[in-house]
C-alpha cells in the first residue's frame, strides 16, 4: 500500500469530519438543527428583529416627547410603547443576544469544543425564546399590549386597575422566556465546566468565558424570584388569590421585593456579557495580555454575586426602615469595587499596550466612557436622600440608559464587528464601521445626557406629555434629535454589515491576530469547529505558535481528530485533563415539538383553559420522552 | 461504570473521574429550583411577619404530626431510589427496577395522601379569602407538582431499565435519584414551613 503524505492524510480526515457533522440543508435543516453555531445565528437574528421593534418603540416615545402637548401617540399607546420597549430590550434583545447568540456561537469555539453539552436542550431554548417573544407581541397585535411598565407594579397591575389581558401577556410571557434563559444558562455552565479542550485548566480559560459563567449562575438564581412574582400575580389576577391585595392580608411591597431581587441582578446579567466581550477585544487590539487577569476573573464573578444584595436601592422611596435602607446603600457602594477593578484593568491594558484603533476597539472605548458616566450616576443613587429626590425622574432614565445601552449594547455592537469576519468569512468596511460608531456614540450622548438635566429639573419619567411652560422643551427636542442620530448610526452599521456580508473582502482565519481559540479555525468555522481538538498551554492559546504547529501535526497523525461520530472530549472540571470521549446528539425535531407544546400550555393559560393547558403539558412531557429515546453510545 | 468510548476516542477514554454531564445538568436545575422554593418560603414568612395574626382569625392551625410523618416517609423513599442508582451502576437492572418500584409505590401513596389532606383542608383554608390561604395552597401545590413529575421520571426510568442497562441509563438513574433527594428535602422544608403556623 502506498503511504500517503501528511497533507493528504489531513485532508482525508477533514473530509470525514465534514461528512460526519453534516446537517440537512434548507428549512428542515434549520428546524431540526442542534449545531450551536446555527442556533446562535437564529438567536442573533431573532434578537435583532426584537431590537428593531424595541427601537421603533423608542423612536415613537421620543417623537411623542419632541415638543410639549404633542399627539403622535395616544396616552394608552404611549404607555404600551414604553412598557414594550423595556420588556423587549431587556428580555427579548439584550439577554438573548448575549447568552443565546454570543454565548452559543462563541463559547464552544473559545474553549475548543465542538458543541454545547446539551445540543438538543440548546435547540429547545431557542424555540422557546422565539415562541415567548411572539407570545408577548401577540398582545400588541390583538390590541392587548402590556401597559404597566417593565416592572409592572401592583396594585396598578392588579385585575382591578388593569382588567385587560395586557398584564397577563406580560406575566406569562416573562415566565415563558425564563424557561429559555434557564436552559441556556445550564447548558453554558456544563459546557464550560466539562467540555474545555484538554489543557485549558480554569486559570487558562478566556475571561469571556468567566463572564458568561458568572452570568449563567446569576440567571439560575435571579430568574426564580421573577417566576414566583409573576406566578403569584397571575394567581391574584386569574383566580382571585390575595398575595398582593391588602384586603386579604397581602402586600403590594411583596411584588417590589420579588421583582427587584430579580431586577438588580438582571442589570449585571445584562452588562457582564459586555464585560466579557470587552476583555476579548482589548488584548487583541492592544497587542498585550490583560492586566490583572486573575483579578478581572474574580471581579466578574463577584459582580454577579454582590448583585444579589443590592435590590432595595430600587425601593428607597417606599418607606422601608432606615436600618434596612442603610445596609443596602452600603452594599450598593461595595459593588463598585469589583466593577472598578475591571474598569482600571481595561484602561491600564489599553494605556500600556499598543492600541490599534479599529472599529471594535472604538466601540469598547465608547463603552468605557459611557460606563463611567452611568456608573458615577449609579453611585449617586446609593446616597439615600439623593435617591429619594431623583427617583422616578428622568435622571433615572438617563442613568440606566448609560448603563444598559452604553455599557451593555456598545460592546455587543463592537463584538458584532469583531467576530463578523469569523462568522461570515468576509471583512466589513472599516471606514463605514468607524462612521457608524461615531454617529451612534454622538447620538447616545445627545439623547441621554440631557435627560440628567431634565430629571434634576423635575421631569418625571413615563409622562405622556408636558406643559409648554415646564422648561423642558429644549432638552426634549435635543434628546429626540439625538435618538434619530443614534438610529442613523445603527442604520449605517446595518448597511455596512449587510453589504460586507455579500461583497466584503474574504476574511482570513485570524484577521486580528486574536488570542483565543475561535481564530484557530476557518472563517466561517466548519460544523465540527476544529479538525483536531486544540492543544492549550496558556490563557492566550492563539499566541502560542508551537501549539498550533503541534495541532497540524496531530491532524496528520490522526490524534484527537475524533471522527468516528459526533465525538467530543470531556475534561476534568478544574485541570481540564482528558476524562472521556462523548458521543453528542445530532439533528432532532423533538426540541421544536416540545417548545410548541409548551407554547400551547401558555396560550391556554392565557385564555383560561386550564384543563387544556394541562393536556398540552402532558404532550410536552411525552415529547420529552421521545427526545430521550435516542441514546448516545456514551453517557451524556 | 467504564467511561464512554466511541471511535477513535477508545485509546483516550478511561474510567470517568468527574461528574457526568447529565448529573451536572440536574444539579444546576436543582439549584434554580431551590431558589424557586426559597423564594416561595420567603414569601410565606414575609406575609406571616407582616400579619398581626397567623393563621388569620377563623382558620384553624394546621396539624403537625401527620404532615411531618408523611414528609419523613418521602425522605425514606430516597433510600431505595439511591440504591437503585447504585444497582444500575453494577448493571443489575432487575434489582434497580425492583427498588424503584418499591419507592414508586410509597411516593405515589405519599402524593395520594397529600391530595386527600389538601382536599380536606380546601374548605377551611380558602386561597381566595386570605393571603395565608393563598401562600399555603401555592406552596403545597408547587411541591405536589414536583412529586408528580418525579413519579413520571421514575416510571420512565423503569421502562428504560427494563430494556437493559446502558451508560446513558446509568446516568439517568443517577439523575432521577438526585431529583428525588431534592424533592424529599424540599418536601421537608415545605412541611416545616406550613406547620410552623401551629
Coordinates of N, CA and C in Angstrom, one line a residue, chain A residues 24-173:
Chain A
X24 N -28.8 18.5 7.6 CA -29.7 18.7 6.4 C -29.5 20.2 5.9
X25 N -29.7 20.4 4.6 CA -29.7 21.8 4.1 C -31.2 22.2 4.1
X26 N -31.4 23.5 3.8 CA -32.7 24.0 3.6 C -33.5 24.2 5.0
X27 N -34.7 24.5 4.8 CA -35.5 24.9 6.0 C -35.6 23.8 7.1
X28 N -35.7 22.6 6.6 CA -35.8 21.4 7.5 C -34.5 21.4 8.4
X29 N -33.4 21.7 7.7 CA -32.1 21.6 8.5 C -32.1 22.7 9.6
X30 N -32.7 23.8 9.3 CA -32.7 24.9 10.4 C -33.7 24.5 11.5
X31 N -34.8 23.8 11.1 CA -35.8 23.5 12.1 C -35.3 22.4 13.0
X32 N -34.5 21.5 12.5 CA -34.0 20.4 13.4 C -32.6 20.5 13.8
X33 N -32.0 21.6 13.5 CA -30.5 21.7 13.9 C -30.3 21.6 15.4
X34 N -29.1 21.1 15.7 CA -28.7 21.1 17.1 C -27.3 21.7 17.1
X35 N -26.8 22.2 16.0 CA -25.5 22.8 15.9 C -25.5 24.2 16.6
X36 N -24.5 24.4 17.5 CA -24.5 25.6 18.3 C -24.4 26.8 17.5
X37 N -23.7 26.8 16.4 CA -23.5 28.0 15.6 C -24.8 28.4 14.8
X38 N -25.5 27.4 14.3 CA -26.7 27.7 13.6 C -27.7 28.2 14.7
X39 N -27.8 27.6 15.8 CA -28.7 28.1 16.9 C -28.3 29.5 17.3
X40 N -27.0 29.7 17.4 CA -26.5 31.0 17.8 C -27.0 32.1 16.8
X41 N -26.9 31.7 15.5 CA -27.3 32.6 14.5 C -28.8 32.9 14.5
X42 N -29.6 31.8 14.8 CA -31.0 32.0 14.9 C -31.3 33.0 16.1
X43 N -30.7 32.7 17.2 CA -30.8 33.7 18.4 C -30.5 35.1 17.9
X44 N -29.4 35.2 17.2 CA -28.9 36.5 16.8 C -29.9 37.3 16.0
X45 N -30.4 36.6 14.9 CA -31.3 37.3 14.0 C -32.7 37.6 14.7
X46 N -33.1 36.6 15.5 CA -34.4 36.9 16.2 C -34.2 38.0 17.2
X47 N -33.1 38.1 17.9 CA -32.9 39.2 18.8 C -32.8 40.5 18.1
X48 N -32.2 40.5 16.9 CA -32.1 41.7 16.1 C -33.5 42.2 15.7
X49 N -34.4 41.2 15.4 CA -35.7 41.6 15.0 C -36.4 42.3 16.2
X50 N -36.2 41.7 17.4 CA -36.8 42.4 18.5 C -36.2 43.7 18.9
X51 N -34.9 43.8 18.6 CA -34.2 45.1 18.8 C -34.8 46.1 17.9
X52 N -35.1 45.7 16.7 CA -35.7 46.7 15.7 C -37.1 47.1 16.3
X53 N -37.8 46.2 16.8 CA -39.2 46.5 17.4 C -39.0 47.4 18.5
X54 N -38.1 47.1 19.4 CA -37.8 48.0 20.6 C -37.3 49.3 20.2
X55 N -36.5 49.4 19.1 CA -36.0 50.7 18.6 C -37.1 51.5 18.1
X56 N -38.0 50.9 17.3 CA -39.2 51.7 16.8 C -40.0 52.2 17.9
X57 N -40.2 51.4 19.0 CA -41.0 51.9 20.1 C -40.3 53.1 20.8
X58 N -38.9 53.0 20.8 CA -38.2 54.1 21.4 C -38.3 55.4 20.6
X59 N -38.3 55.3 19.3 CA -38.4 56.4 18.4 C -39.8 57.0 18.6
X60 N -40.8 56.2 18.7 CA -42.2 56.7 18.9 C -42.3 57.5 20.2
X61 N -41.6 56.9 21.2 CA -41.7 57.6 22.5 C -41.0 59.0 22.4
X62 N -39.8 59.0 21.8 CA -39.1 60.2 21.7 C -39.8 61.2 20.8
X63 N -40.5 60.7 19.7 CA -41.2 61.6 18.8 C -42.4 62.2 19.5
X64 N -43.0 61.4 20.4 CA -44.1 62.0 21.1 C -43.7 63.1 22.1
X65 N -42.4 63.0 22.6 CA -41.9 64.0 23.5 C -41.1 65.1 22.9
X66 N -41.1 65.1 21.5 CA -40.2 66.1 20.9 C -40.6 67.6 21.3
X67 N -41.8 67.8 21.6 CA -42.3 69.1 22.0 C -43.5 68.9 23.0
X68 N -43.8 70.0 23.6 CA -45.0 69.9 24.6 C -46.3 69.7 23.9
X69 N -47.2 69.0 24.5 CA -48.5 68.8 24.1 C -48.7 68.1 22.7
X70 N -47.7 67.2 22.4 CA -47.8 66.5 21.1 C -48.9 65.4 21.2
X71 N -49.3 65.0 20.0 CA -50.3 63.9 20.0 C -49.9 62.8 19.0
X72 N -48.6 62.5 18.9 CA -48.2 61.5 18.0 C -48.8 60.1 18.4
X73 N -48.8 59.9 19.7 CA -49.3 58.7 20.3 C -50.5 59.1 21.2
X74 N -51.4 58.2 21.4 CA -52.4 58.4 22.4 C -51.8 58.1 23.8
X75 N -52.4 58.6 24.9 CA -51.8 58.2 26.2 C -51.7 56.7 26.4
X76 N -52.7 55.9 25.9 CA -52.7 54.5 26.1 C -51.6 53.9 25.2
X77 N -51.4 54.3 24.0 CA -50.4 53.8 23.1 C -49.0 54.2 23.7
X78 N -48.9 55.3 24.3 CA -47.6 55.7 24.9 C -47.2 54.8 26.0
X79 N -48.2 54.5 26.9 CA -48.0 53.5 28.0 C -47.5 52.2 27.4
X80 N -48.2 51.7 26.4 CA -47.8 50.4 25.8 C -46.4 50.5 25.2
X81 N -46.1 51.6 24.5 CA -44.8 51.8 23.9 C -43.7 51.7 24.9
X82 N -43.8 52.4 26.0 CA -42.7 52.4 26.9 C -42.6 51.0 27.7
X83 N -43.7 50.4 27.9 CA -43.7 49.1 28.5 C -43.1 48.0 27.6
X84 N -43.5 48.0 26.3 CA -43.0 47.0 25.4 C -41.5 47.3 25.1
X85 N -41.1 48.6 25.1 CA -39.7 49.0 24.8 C -38.9 48.4 25.9
X86 N -39.2 48.5 27.2 CA -38.4 48.0 28.3 C -38.4 46.4 28.2
X87 N -39.6 45.8 28.1 CA -39.7 44.4 28.1 C -38.9 43.8 26.9
X88 N -39.0 44.4 25.8 CA -38.4 43.9 24.6 C -36.8 44.0 24.7
X89 N -36.4 45.2 25.1 CA -34.9 45.4 25.1 C -34.3 44.5 26.1
X90 N -34.9 44.3 27.3 CA -34.2 43.5 28.4 C -34.4 42.0 28.1
X91 N -35.7 41.6 27.9 CA -35.9 40.2 27.9 C -35.8 39.6 26.5
X92 N -36.0 40.3 25.5 CA -36.1 39.8 24.2 C -34.9 40.2 23.3
X93 N -34.1 41.1 23.7 CA -33.0 41.5 23.0 C -31.6 41.3 23.7
X94 N -31.4 42.0 24.8 CA -30.0 42.0 25.3 C -29.7 40.6 25.9
X95 N -30.6 40.0 26.7 CA -30.2 38.7 27.3 C -30.1 37.7 26.2
X96 N -31.1 37.6 25.3 CA -30.9 36.5 24.3 C -29.7 36.7 23.3
X97 N -29.5 38.0 23.0 CA -28.3 38.2 22.1 C -27.0 37.9 22.8
X98 N -27.0 38.1 24.1 CA -25.8 37.9 24.9 C -25.5 36.4 25.0
X99 N -26.4 35.8 25.8 CA -26.1 34.4 26.1 C -26.6 33.5 25.0
X100 N -27.6 33.9 24.3 CA -28.1 33.0 23.2 C -27.3 33.1 22.0
X101 N -26.9 34.3 21.5 CA -26.2 34.4 20.3 C -24.7 34.3 20.6
X102 N -24.1 35.3 21.3 CA -22.7 35.3 21.6 C -22.2 34.1 22.4
X103 N -23.0 33.7 23.4 CA -22.6 32.6 24.2 C -22.6 31.3 23.4
X104 N -23.7 31.1 22.7 CA -23.9 29.9 21.9 C -22.9 29.8 20.9
X105 N -22.7 30.8 20.1 CA -21.8 30.7 18.9 C -20.3 30.6 19.4
X106 N -20.0 31.5 20.4 CA -18.5 31.7 20.6 C -18.0 30.8 21.7
X107 N -18.8 30.6 22.8 CA -18.2 29.9 23.9 C -17.6 28.5 23.6
X108 N -18.3 27.7 22.8 CA -17.7 26.4 22.5 C -16.4 26.6 21.7
X109 N -16.4 27.6 20.7 CA -15.2 27.8 19.9 C -14.1 28.3 20.8
X110 N -14.3 29.1 21.8 CA -13.3 29.6 22.7 C -12.7 28.6 23.6
X111 N -13.4 27.5 23.9 CA -12.9 26.5 24.8 C -12.4 25.3 24.0
X112 N -12.5 25.4 22.7 CA -12.0 24.2 21.9 C -13.0 23.1 21.8
X113 N -14.3 23.3 22.0 CA -15.3 22.3 22.0 C -16.0 22.3 20.6
X114 N -16.7 21.2 20.4 CA -17.4 21.0 19.1 C -18.9 21.4 19.2
X115 N -19.4 21.5 20.4 CA -20.8 21.9 20.5 C -21.0 22.2 22.0
X116 N -22.3 22.5 22.4 CA -22.6 22.7 23.8 C -22.8 21.3 24.4
X117 N -22.9 21.3 25.7 CA -23.0 20.0 26.4 C -24.4 19.3 26.1
X118 N -25.4 20.1 25.9 CA -26.7 19.5 25.6 C -27.3 20.2 24.4
X119 N -26.9 19.6 23.2 CA -27.3 20.3 21.9 C -28.8 20.3 21.7
X120 N -29.5 19.3 22.1 CA -31.0 19.4 21.9 C -31.7 20.4 22.9
X121 N -31.1 20.4 24.1 CA -31.7 21.4 25.0 C -31.4 22.8 24.5
X122 N -30.3 23.0 23.8 CA -30.0 24.3 23.2 C -31.0 24.6 22.1
X123 N -31.3 23.7 21.3 CA -32.4 24.0 20.3 C -33.7 24.3 20.9
X124 N -34.0 23.6 22.0 CA -35.2 23.8 22.7 C -35.3 25.3 23.3
X125 N -34.1 25.7 23.8 CA -34.0 27.1 24.3 C -34.4 28.1 23.3
X126 N -33.9 27.9 22.1 CA -34.1 28.8 21.0 C -35.6 28.9 20.7
X127 N -36.2 27.7 20.4 CA -37.6 27.7 20.0 C -38.5 28.2 21.1
X128 N -38.2 28.0 22.4 CA -39.0 28.6 23.4 C -38.8 30.1 23.4
X129 N -37.6 30.6 23.2 CA -37.4 32.0 23.2 C -38.2 32.6 22.0
X130 N -38.2 32.0 20.9 CA -38.9 32.6 19.7 C -40.4 32.6 20.1
X131 N -40.9 31.5 20.6 CA -42.3 31.4 20.9 C -42.7 32.4 22.0
X132 N -41.9 32.6 23.0 CA -42.2 33.5 24.1 C -42.2 34.9 23.5
X133 N -41.3 35.3 22.7 CA -41.3 36.6 22.1 C -42.5 36.9 21.3
X134 N -42.9 35.9 20.5 CA -44.1 36.1 19.7 C -45.3 36.1 20.6
X135 N -45.3 35.4 21.7 CA -46.4 35.4 22.6 C -46.6 36.8 23.2
X136 N -45.5 37.4 23.6 CA -45.6 38.8 24.1 C -46.2 39.8 23.1
X137 N -45.6 39.6 21.8 CA -46.1 40.6 20.8 C -47.4 40.3 20.2
X138 N -48.0 39.1 20.5 CA -49.3 38.8 20.1 C -50.3 39.7 20.9
X139 N -49.9 40.1 22.1 CA -50.7 41.0 22.9 C -50.9 42.3 22.1
X140 N -49.7 42.8 21.5 CA -49.8 44.1 20.8 C -50.7 43.9 19.5
X141 N -50.5 42.7 18.9 CA -51.2 42.5 17.6 C -52.7 42.5 17.8
X142 N -53.2 42.0 19.0 CA -54.6 41.9 19.2 C -55.2 43.1 20.1
X143 N -54.3 44.1 20.2 CA -54.8 45.3 21.0 C -54.8 45.1 22.5
X144 N -54.0 44.2 23.0 CA -53.9 43.9 24.4 C -52.5 43.9 24.9
X145 N -51.7 45.0 24.5 CA -50.3 45.0 24.9 C -50.2 45.4 26.3
X146 N -49.2 44.9 27.0 CA -49.0 45.3 28.4 C -48.7 46.8 28.5
X147 N -49.2 47.5 29.5 CA -49.1 48.9 29.6 C -48.7 49.4 31.0
X148 N -48.2 48.6 31.8 CA -47.9 49.0 33.2 C -46.4 49.1 33.5
X149 N -45.6 49.3 32.5 CA -44.2 49.5 32.7 C -43.5 48.2 32.8
X150 N -42.1 48.2 32.6 CA -41.4 46.9 32.6 C -41.4 46.2 33.9
X151 N -41.6 47.0 35.0 CA -41.6 46.4 36.4 C -43.0 46.3 36.9
X152 N -44.0 46.8 36.2 CA -45.4 46.4 36.4 C -45.8 46.3 37.8
X153 N -45.7 47.4 38.5 CA -46.0 47.4 40.0 C -47.5 47.1 40.2
X154 N -47.7 46.4 41.3 CA -49.1 46.3 41.8 C -49.3 47.5 42.8
X155 N -50.5 48.0 43.0 CA -51.8 47.5 42.5 C -52.1 47.9 41.1
X156 N -51.3 48.7 40.4 CA -51.6 49.1 39.0 C -51.8 47.9 38.2
X157 N -51.0 46.8 38.4 CA -51.1 45.6 37.5 C -52.1 44.6 38.0
X158 N -52.8 45.0 39.0 CA -53.9 44.1 39.5 C -55.1 44.1 38.6
X159 N -55.9 43.1 38.7 CA -57.1 43.0 37.9 C -58.0 44.2 38.0
X160 N -58.0 44.8 39.2 CA -58.9 45.9 39.4 C -58.5 47.1 38.6
X161 N -57.2 47.4 38.5 CA -56.8 48.6 37.8 C -56.3 48.3 36.3
X162 N -56.0 47.0 36.0 CA -55.6 46.6 34.7 C -56.4 45.4 34.3
X163 N -57.7 45.6 33.9 CA -58.6 44.5 33.7 C -58.3 43.7 32.4
X164 N -57.6 44.4 31.4 CA -57.4 43.7 30.1 C -56.4 42.6 30.3
X165 N -56.0 42.0 29.1 CA -55.1 40.9 29.1 C -53.7 41.3 29.0
X166 N -53.4 42.6 28.9 CA -52.0 43.0 28.7 C -51.1 42.5 29.8
X167 N -51.5 42.7 31.0 CA -50.6 42.2 32.1 C -50.4 40.7 32.1
X168 N -51.4 40.0 31.6 CA -51.3 38.5 31.5 C -50.3 38.2 30.5
X169 N -50.3 38.9 29.3 CA -49.3 38.6 28.3 C -47.9 38.9 28.9
X170 N -47.8 39.9 29.7 CA -46.5 40.3 30.3 C -46.1 39.2 31.3
X171 N -47.0 38.8 32.2 CA -46.6 37.9 33.3 C -46.3 36.5 32.8
X172 N -47.2 36.0 31.9 CA -46.9 34.6 31.4 C -45.8 34.7 30.4
X173 N -45.6 35.8 29.7 CA -44.5 35.9 28.7 C -43.2 35.9 29.4

